[in-house]
XYZ file of C-alpha atoms in Angstrom:
621
model
C 89.792 58.600 104.381
C 90.533 56.737 101.086
C 93.852 57.131 99.550
C 92.495 57.329 96.205
C 90.227 60.339 96.758
C 90.926 63.447 95.082
C 91.215 66.660 97.314
C 92.179 70.018 96.256
C 93.019 72.625 98.492
C 94.393 76.281 98.509
C 96.389 77.781 101.203
C 97.100 81.538 101.378
C 99.577 82.945 104.168
C 101.654 86.035 103.997
C 104.192 85.148 106.386
C 107.634 83.422 106.224
C 108.723 81.202 108.897
C 110.445 82.290 112.316
C 112.541 80.456 114.644
C 109.789 81.195 117.596
C 106.981 79.575 115.243
C 109.066 75.935 115.337
C 107.886 74.930 118.904
C 104.288 74.935 118.026
C 103.948 74.998 114.194
C 104.810 71.106 113.944
C 105.138 71.073 109.886
C 108.255 73.179 109.969
C 112.011 72.375 110.775
C 114.877 74.747 111.828
C 115.842 74.329 107.781
C 112.751 76.206 106.839
C 113.147 79.361 108.572
C 112.773 82.231 106.262
C 110.553 80.344 103.921
C 107.090 80.688 103.073
C 104.640 79.246 105.426
C 102.310 78.122 102.403
C 104.778 76.655 100.538
C 106.587 74.541 103.197
C 103.613 73.372 104.441
C 102.269 72.224 101.341
C 105.731 70.244 100.896
C 105.421 68.801 104.306
C 101.610 67.792 103.587
C 102.436 65.989 100.456
C 105.053 63.992 102.039
C 102.324 62.040 103.671
C 99.328 62.487 101.483
C 101.060 62.784 98.025
C 97.697 62.489 95.999
C 96.114 65.508 97.028
C 96.587 68.735 95.213
C 97.485 71.840 97.447
C 98.218 75.076 95.611
C 100.432 77.667 97.902
C 100.092 81.486 97.918
C 102.610 83.444 99.546
C 100.381 86.430 99.672
C 97.717 88.892 101.594
C 94.412 87.274 101.598
C 92.774 90.939 100.944
C 94.511 91.108 97.602
C 92.131 91.707 94.735
C 93.019 88.786 92.770
C 91.274 86.734 95.780
C 87.945 88.116 94.704
C 84.136 86.501 94.723
C 84.774 84.573 91.678
C 87.914 82.994 93.500
C 86.056 81.934 96.386
C 82.899 80.602 94.360
C 85.655 77.894 93.418
C 85.580 76.080 96.746
C 83.310 74.076 98.889
C 84.783 75.543 101.889
C 86.723 78.087 103.891
C 88.773 77.110 106.612
C 90.036 80.532 108.586
C 92.799 81.090 111.149
C 93.816 84.743 110.441
C 95.439 86.960 113.318
C 93.566 90.255 112.882
C 89.685 91.205 113.024
C 89.903 93.428 109.448
C 91.114 90.421 107.504
C 88.397 88.248 109.140
C 85.716 90.745 108.136
C 86.971 90.408 104.393
C 87.024 86.696 104.379
C 83.572 86.558 106.036
C 82.221 88.847 103.352
C 83.538 87.161 100.468
C 81.946 84.076 101.923
C 78.845 85.495 102.070
C 78.827 86.711 98.395
C 80.332 83.334 97.001
C 77.891 81.543 99.132
C 80.924 79.390 100.729
C 80.451 77.849 104.167
C 83.336 79.247 106.458
C 84.884 77.565 109.325
C 86.277 80.380 111.549
C 88.793 79.618 114.331
C 91.086 81.398 116.896
C 93.394 80.722 119.881
C 95.230 82.897 122.300
C 97.011 80.933 125.414
C 94.707 78.188 126.894
C 91.436 79.548 125.069
C 90.295 79.004 121.450
C 87.048 78.364 119.516
C 85.894 76.851 116.158
C 82.585 78.220 114.738
C 80.574 77.388 111.621
C 78.887 79.867 109.361
C 76.519 79.110 106.452
C 74.773 81.961 104.943
C 70.989 82.099 105.874
C 71.473 78.888 108.106
C 73.903 80.449 111.131
C 74.934 83.638 111.838
C 77.975 85.214 109.844
C 80.945 86.236 111.573
C 79.976 89.731 112.054
C 76.673 88.998 113.240
C 77.774 89.721 116.587
C 80.255 92.503 117.154
C 83.711 91.366 118.074
C 86.133 92.733 120.949
C 89.318 94.633 119.493
C 91.979 91.851 119.212
C 94.258 91.949 122.040
C 96.866 89.574 120.907
C 99.857 90.001 118.257
C 101.077 87.840 115.694
C 104.745 86.824 116.343
C 105.956 86.719 112.835
C 104.546 90.459 112.786
C 106.098 91.569 115.718
C 109.761 90.063 114.839
C 109.744 90.995 111.050
C 107.282 93.278 109.822
C 105.702 95.623 112.383
C 103.270 98.264 110.932
C 101.776 99.923 114.690
C 103.560 101.155 117.572
C 102.095 98.273 119.674
C 104.325 95.645 117.883
C 107.344 97.715 118.658
C 106.385 97.926 122.374
C 105.940 93.937 122.663
C 108.946 93.558 120.866
C 111.263 95.574 122.972
C 109.251 94.753 126.003
C 109.155 90.941 125.478
C 111.931 90.105 123.286
C 114.957 92.741 123.763
C 114.177 93.887 127.456
C 113.839 90.187 128.440
C 117.069 89.068 126.446
C 119.580 91.594 127.980
C 118.077 91.678 131.186
C 115.892 88.457 131.884
C 116.520 84.755 132.148
C 119.357 83.759 129.851
C 118.133 80.184 129.863
C 114.809 81.361 128.362
C 114.477 80.759 124.626
C 114.385 84.185 122.906
C 115.264 84.734 119.197
C 115.670 88.226 118.107
C 117.426 87.770 114.771
C 115.020 88.172 111.956
C 116.000 85.743 109.739
C 116.822 85.536 105.698
C 115.870 82.893 103.386
C 119.261 81.401 103.617
C 119.168 79.009 106.408
C 123.105 78.338 106.541
C 123.089 81.646 108.245
C 120.969 81.019 111.176
C 123.796 80.983 113.835
C 126.001 83.700 111.863
C 126.087 87.357 113.645
C 124.355 85.909 116.567
C 126.188 83.618 118.763
C 126.403 85.416 122.121
C 125.987 88.827 120.471
C 123.948 89.651 123.847
C 126.855 88.987 126.174
C 129.165 91.549 127.292
C 132.307 90.411 126.053
C 135.667 90.312 127.924
C 137.643 94.107 127.767
C 134.600 95.725 126.217
C 133.261 98.563 128.304
C 129.408 99.610 128.412
C 130.109 101.970 125.696
C 131.311 99.685 123.023
C 128.608 97.021 124.340
C 125.868 99.408 123.946
C 127.035 100.711 120.547
C 127.272 96.738 119.575
C 123.999 95.897 120.483
C 122.595 98.915 118.990
C 123.910 98.354 115.712
C 122.855 94.928 116.004
C 119.165 94.931 116.634
C 118.405 98.004 114.721
C 120.965 97.937 111.927
C 122.230 94.143 111.383
C 118.986 92.559 111.898
C 117.202 94.875 109.733
C 119.734 94.344 106.822
C 118.918 90.689 107.250
C 115.336 91.128 106.879
C 115.751 93.069 103.652
C 117.648 90.536 102.056
C 114.366 88.515 102.069
C 113.060 90.175 99.243
C 109.684 88.418 98.688
C 108.683 90.012 102.300
C 108.773 93.420 100.778
C 106.934 93.439 97.732
C 104.072 94.923 98.990
C 105.357 96.613 101.855
C 107.442 99.762 102.438
C 111.081 98.690 103.231
C 112.201 99.649 106.982
C 115.870 101.280 107.133
C 118.614 100.204 109.045
C 119.834 102.658 111.734
C 123.395 102.500 113.092
C 125.068 104.171 116.161
C 127.426 105.995 114.242
C 124.457 107.903 112.633
C 122.801 109.139 115.955
C 125.447 108.899 118.524
C 128.338 111.374 119.402
C 131.583 110.033 119.221
C 131.962 109.951 122.978
C 128.443 108.940 124.608
C 129.990 109.617 127.911
C 130.436 113.181 127.151
C 127.010 113.820 125.845
C 125.113 111.732 128.497
C 124.719 112.731 131.815
C 125.787 110.885 135.270
C 123.635 109.920 138.234
C 124.243 110.713 141.732
C 126.179 108.477 143.799
C 123.819 108.670 146.644
C 120.760 107.663 144.189
C 118.782 104.596 144.893
C 117.374 101.823 142.501
C 113.988 103.498 142.547
C 115.731 106.752 141.717
C 117.685 105.510 138.816
C 116.231 107.494 135.790
C 117.774 108.045 132.272
C 115.264 110.836 131.696
C 116.749 112.388 135.041
C 120.124 111.511 133.965
C 119.830 113.601 130.323
C 117.687 116.255 131.694
C 114.363 115.210 129.789
C 111.752 115.936 132.288
C 108.018 115.924 130.446
C 107.184 112.083 130.084
C 104.636 113.458 127.551
C 107.127 114.971 124.885
C 108.159 112.785 121.903
C 111.772 112.359 121.849
C 113.663 112.574 118.642
C 115.528 109.602 117.076
C 118.431 110.850 118.655
C 116.950 111.622 122.132
C 115.607 107.821 121.950
C 118.913 106.621 121.179
C 120.430 108.486 124.192
C 117.579 107.106 126.437
C 118.342 103.803 124.997
C 122.252 103.911 125.979
C 121.848 105.534 129.107
C 119.466 103.117 130.606
C 121.402 100.424 129.511
C 124.581 101.779 131.142
C 122.397 102.463 134.312
C 121.261 99.027 134.327
C 124.925 97.669 134.284
C 126.145 99.954 136.767
C 123.521 100.407 138.939
C 121.469 97.263 138.863
C 123.879 94.741 137.989
C 122.893 92.427 140.565
C 119.468 92.028 139.283
C 120.351 91.495 135.606
C 119.455 87.838 134.742
C 116.252 88.126 136.634
C 114.567 91.101 135.591
C 111.062 91.014 134.134
C 109.367 93.910 132.772
C 107.463 96.118 135.222
C 105.473 99.306 134.139
C 106.371 100.956 137.576
C 109.926 100.400 136.826
C 110.657 103.937 135.701
C 114.204 102.488 133.968
C 112.597 99.810 132.450
C 109.882 101.748 130.971
C 112.399 104.086 129.738
C 114.214 101.552 128.041
C 111.368 99.927 126.399
C 110.151 103.355 125.132
C 113.308 104.151 123.519
C 113.945 100.713 122.076
C 110.386 100.843 120.495
C 110.575 104.095 119.343
C 114.154 103.521 117.571
C 112.570 100.372 115.842
C 109.260 102.342 115.113
C 111.792 105.146 113.429
C 113.021 102.235 111.269
C 109.842 100.914 109.993
C 108.327 104.462 109.282
C 105.818 104.073 112.567
C 105.145 107.360 114.470
C 106.950 107.791 117.585
C 105.194 108.008 120.868
C 105.842 109.541 124.406
C 107.009 107.822 127.396
C 103.614 108.321 128.890
C 101.915 106.724 126.068
C 104.179 103.768 125.598
C 103.908 103.240 129.190
C 100.107 102.698 128.461
C 100.537 100.636 125.647
C 102.736 98.241 127.525
C 100.255 95.494 128.655
C 100.341 91.549 129.280
C 100.839 89.225 125.954
C 99.140 86.084 126.236
C 101.723 83.628 124.324
C 100.591 80.714 122.085
C 100.244 77.452 123.514
C 101.064 74.504 121.044
C 98.178 72.199 122.357
C 95.445 74.453 122.462
C 96.394 75.579 118.695
C 96.504 71.120 118.088
C 92.994 71.072 119.848
C 91.765 73.935 117.523
C 93.134 72.380 114.427
C 91.786 69.366 114.943
C 87.977 70.614 115.644
C 88.541 72.720 112.569
C 88.785 69.331 110.524
C 85.761 67.735 112.269
C 83.460 70.767 111.520
C 84.763 71.059 107.880
C 84.101 67.172 107.271
C 80.350 68.064 108.544
C 80.164 70.836 106.138
C 81.189 68.634 103.263
C 78.977 66.000 104.317
C 76.329 68.410 104.641
C 75.354 67.315 108.270
C 73.934 70.528 108.912
C 72.363 69.084 112.300
C 75.430 68.379 114.104
C 77.337 71.657 113.150
C 78.946 73.078 116.676
C 80.519 75.691 117.992
C 83.280 74.560 120.157
C 85.251 76.576 122.809
C 88.137 75.339 124.497
C 88.481 76.333 128.077
C 91.522 77.066 130.302
C 89.506 75.429 133.389
C 87.505 72.429 133.218
C 83.665 72.209 133.196
C 82.933 68.625 134.890
C 86.194 67.720 133.843
C 85.969 68.623 130.053
C 87.662 71.439 128.703
C 85.687 71.642 125.353
C 82.316 73.371 125.334
C 80.158 72.559 122.446
C 76.926 74.752 121.365
C 74.464 74.678 118.657
C 75.365 77.421 116.010
C 73.327 80.547 116.598
C 70.558 81.789 114.237
C 71.444 84.352 111.898
C 71.362 88.000 113.878
C 68.430 90.271 112.214
C 70.656 93.292 113.345
C 73.704 92.092 111.701
C 75.220 95.056 109.749
C 76.495 92.502 106.675
C 74.190 90.114 106.043
C 71.055 91.476 106.882
C 68.320 94.062 105.821
C 69.357 96.760 107.958
C 69.340 100.735 107.873
C 72.230 102.851 109.417
C 72.386 106.371 110.600
C 75.081 108.813 111.437
C 75.077 111.870 113.492
C 78.123 114.342 112.687
C 78.889 117.909 112.333
C 78.661 118.223 108.777
C 80.222 121.770 108.617
C 83.668 120.806 110.630
C 84.272 116.982 109.884
C 85.855 116.331 106.991
C 85.251 113.715 104.302
C 88.569 112.015 105.261
C 87.056 111.679 108.870
C 84.460 109.832 107.845
C 86.367 107.735 105.559
C 88.827 106.683 108.139
C 86.628 106.403 111.235
C 83.172 104.904 109.881
C 84.065 103.148 106.585
C 87.289 101.694 107.312
C 87.457 101.614 111.378
C 83.545 100.667 111.646
C 82.353 98.933 108.599
C 85.681 97.440 107.622
C 85.805 98.143 104.045
C 89.030 98.122 102.221
C 88.231 99.665 98.644
C 85.049 101.865 99.352
C 83.037 103.815 97.126
C 80.955 106.689 98.347
C 78.029 107.907 96.248
C 75.512 110.752 97.083
C 72.802 110.243 95.082
C 74.232 109.545 91.502
C 77.330 111.229 92.257
C 80.498 109.676 93.073
C 82.476 111.635 95.916
C 85.163 109.032 96.955
C 86.431 105.995 95.372
C 89.708 103.664 95.923
C 90.404 101.663 92.914
C 93.841 100.333 91.014
C 91.544 101.452 87.623
C 91.034 104.923 88.467
C 92.526 107.809 86.161
C 94.887 110.126 87.500
C 92.306 113.061 87.297
C 89.914 111.110 88.980
C 92.520 110.287 91.845
C 93.124 114.015 92.415
C 89.799 114.881 92.567
C 89.020 112.140 95.270
C 91.841 113.265 97.225
C 91.068 116.918 97.024
C 87.591 115.897 98.143
C 88.967 114.116 101.243
C 90.210 117.461 102.585
C 86.870 119.021 102.212
C 84.002 119.412 104.818
C 81.109 117.164 104.191
C 78.979 120.154 103.521
C 81.542 121.677 101.270
C 81.584 118.626 98.747
C 80.574 118.872 95.218
C 77.596 116.950 96.329
C 76.946 118.348 99.724
C 76.318 116.103 102.367
C 74.106 117.839 104.833
C 71.435 116.675 107.379
C 69.113 114.384 105.586
C 71.468 113.076 102.600
C 71.729 109.457 102.173
C 74.961 108.181 101.609
C 75.296 104.817 99.680
C 78.847 102.964 100.492
C 80.040 100.394 98.567
C 83.154 97.755 98.647
C 82.843 96.003 95.175
C 85.687 93.665 96.328
C 83.578 92.110 99.206
C 80.231 92.957 97.367
C 79.027 94.611 100.417
C 76.942 97.673 100.617
C 74.948 99.982 102.896
C 73.166 103.247 102.783
C 73.660 105.460 105.752
C 71.399 108.546 106.923
C 73.096 111.534 107.632
C 72.041 114.183 110.812
C 73.954 117.061 111.462
C 74.871 117.800 115.099
C 76.659 120.387 116.234
C 78.677 119.534 119.552
C 79.851 116.233 120.753
C 81.422 114.982 124.191
C 85.306 114.702 123.433
C 85.468 112.166 126.026
C 82.578 110.029 125.517
C 82.417 110.469 121.526
C 85.827 111.308 120.912
C 85.515 110.308 116.805
C 83.200 113.785 116.869
C 80.235 111.358 115.228
C 78.187 108.510 116.102
C 77.073 105.621 114.093
C 73.694 103.564 114.878
C 71.138 101.303 113.468
C 71.693 98.950 110.706
C 73.436 98.565 108.014
C 71.383 96.832 104.479
C 72.483 93.572 103.110
C 73.964 93.495 99.552
C 71.197 93.238 96.737
C 70.733 89.993 94.523
C 71.689 91.583 91.189
C 69.060 89.039 89.705
C 66.049 89.842 91.617
C 66.898 93.574 92.805
C 65.949 92.402 96.490
C 68.325 92.610 99.308
C 70.224 89.187 100.322
C 68.990 88.413 103.595
C 70.816 85.802 105.963
C 67.346 83.858 107.187
C 65.135 84.855 109.984
C 66.265 85.851 113.549
C 64.646 86.918 116.733
C 67.518 88.856 117.514
C 67.151 92.368 118.745
C 68.478 95.356 117.027
C 72.217 96.600 118.047
C 71.825 99.655 120.634
C 73.465 102.967 119.334
C 76.050 102.340 122.218
C 76.960 98.760 120.879
C 77.734 99.971 117.399
C 79.402 102.897 118.345
C 82.035 101.152 120.325
C 81.686 98.437 117.660
C 84.585 96.035 118.647
C 82.775 94.775 121.898
C 83.081 91.439 122.713
C 79.417 89.888 122.361
C 80.422 86.684 121.274
C 79.728 85.831 125.138
C 76.892 88.981 125.408
C 76.007 90.409 128.685
C 72.429 91.551 127.943
C 69.084 91.810 129.693
C 67.632 89.643 126.744
C 65.890 86.673 128.237
C 66.351 82.648 127.099
C 62.800 82.843 125.889
C 63.778 85.195 122.927
C 66.094 82.304 121.646
C 64.104 80.250 119.497
C 64.613 76.231 119.529
C 67.993 75.266 121.726
C 70.238 78.298 120.634
C 71.581 79.913 123.518
C 74.303 82.608 124.065
C 77.307 81.367 125.988
C 76.277 83.629 128.903
C 73.112 81.849 129.033
C 75.103 78.280 128.755
C 77.437 79.253 131.719
C 74.875 80.474 133.963
C 72.893 77.322 133.366
C 73.249 74.179 131.797
C 75.182 73.514 128.387
C 72.559 72.211 125.633
C 71.624 68.681 125.149
C 74.211 67.645 123.126
C 76.433 68.145 126.171
C 74.426 67.700 129.001
C 76.975 69.296 131.531
C 76.284 72.187 133.913
C 78.570 74.918 134.245
C 78.739 75.806 137.814
C 81.908 77.602 138.131
C 82.250 81.595 138.118
C 85.573 80.858 137.081
C 84.229 79.321 133.625
C 81.987 82.341 133.373
C 85.075 84.391 133.309
C 86.959 82.772 130.756
C 84.053 82.363 128.565
C 83.933 86.245 128.533
C 87.655 85.937 127.024
C 86.452 83.506 124.092
C 86.242 84.641 120.592
C 89.754 84.995 120.021
C 92.195 85.504 117.011
C 95.215 83.336 116.103
C 98.817 85.127 116.346
C 99.808 83.650 112.891
C 97.813 84.358 109.679
C 96.534 81.752 107.124
C 93.489 80.424 105.024
C 93.083 77.268 103.663
C 90.325 76.737 101.040
C 89.324 73.145 100.050
C 87.392 72.091 97.134
C 86.810 68.827 94.952
C 85.895 66.857 98.046
C 82.717 64.988 96.799
C 84.115 61.627 97.702
C 84.021 62.369 101.393
C 80.032 62.897 101.331
C 79.959 58.825 101.245
C 82.383 58.512 104.301
C 80.725 57.731 107.686
C 80.647 60.647 110.302
C 83.620 61.151 112.670
């Protein structure tokens, strides 16, 4: 690209730089730890491309200031977000603003880049997405909001640091913006010091990870502008003066398999949710038992869900951290179920996907629509190639966001509250952030910054009422209109009363099915579709589950139902790749890895570009 061209871009990222980012995010250096990713990335890029304009935002992409008018300023949006909810949000704003979206994601050795243009290709939500199973590193170490974040922290960071290979890189210290303090308080902090007994060691570790590190995190004020602040917890506040008097002792004849902090402390039911004090006692007791009964294993341990003592330690540590961040505590039984395999980021995969993002962005800016590709990075080669390009899919007629579609909800209108409908359907299933719910001409619920206090109180009261008891009763035959004004997304839901639900198969106590109508063009009063499609409607089961992986959809739909060269990846993997690739995929191993695709990044960023007119004059890459 010519050096004189004027390129303008905006980068939005809510994260700050962690030590663990440095091995794969190559714009960042040790001195940047604790600083805004968006701002540091801008400065790094300007050093080798000084004539471009980049505006960094250290912010959440879902903030109200990033509205449809904001998106309309740009020529293309490049997405690398770390969660499904944010991706849905950006997809809807790009549709409303009619701005092309280049989506991307990686997990381990897998990754993909997809292109989405309104009316020409499917939108990001034309196919239901699997629930994300990877977790952003920065969220784990700095700003956990879910209990699973605490489990990952306790299992993959704290447990590994205390009992695993000491030579493996592992940084538990949440950093402040002062890079000069990087090594302070952290050198050998996890090593048992000379002359230190197990009680002193346990208290020191407890105070460091649950007290000192939290205070360091709090010192980075910018991080907590729009978040609830955690509280530091110290051993003196939860432990008795002498731990050995309070905690139990194991029997001398107990084997490694029998060693249990729960048994030692007289805690019998694994489905009980322990208090902070009980979790603290289990934390110390399990630490003591590892050092007294399993000393020879320390340095070589890895977490095993069948290792009772390991599960007890991780449960206790996760619950203490959850308590600090105001997250509900969980039982050992629940924690054991949550603890699963975490796929770590691979720098080379990130680099490959980043390059593919740029290639597709240039095609979009050159309006080279005939050569758009959805490219998938595989873990195992297909004919010696790791990249599988396919043509973009056509818009899905059954899409609940960009096509004209109806919805139906079966619900017990006498028992289900409005709150259940808002949380389980409007937010969880439809992905709305600032919903307005109307029954006829009456507004029964609304979220917004400009609401009067009396209206806020009325809507809050409505949340606790059964649907049939609302001021405008919602009963069988009622048609609700649900809108998100920020996303410019609207749908109508036909209500059907149903008395009973199978608690095991239908735990929500309500069943969503059918389709969602597209937003209406304010000028023509006609629904805004997303082009033609031969795709069949989503089944009730698919919408109910909502988060299913249909990027590689296993259905009975034949290839004849897909026009032109467009193919599902499940078809491609079983036969041959389209003409632009010409490479047959004969490996069942690749079929398995394709089914894992459509993945999220572990980091959260959004880049929006404009003023790229000069690029359209360049030759294709």
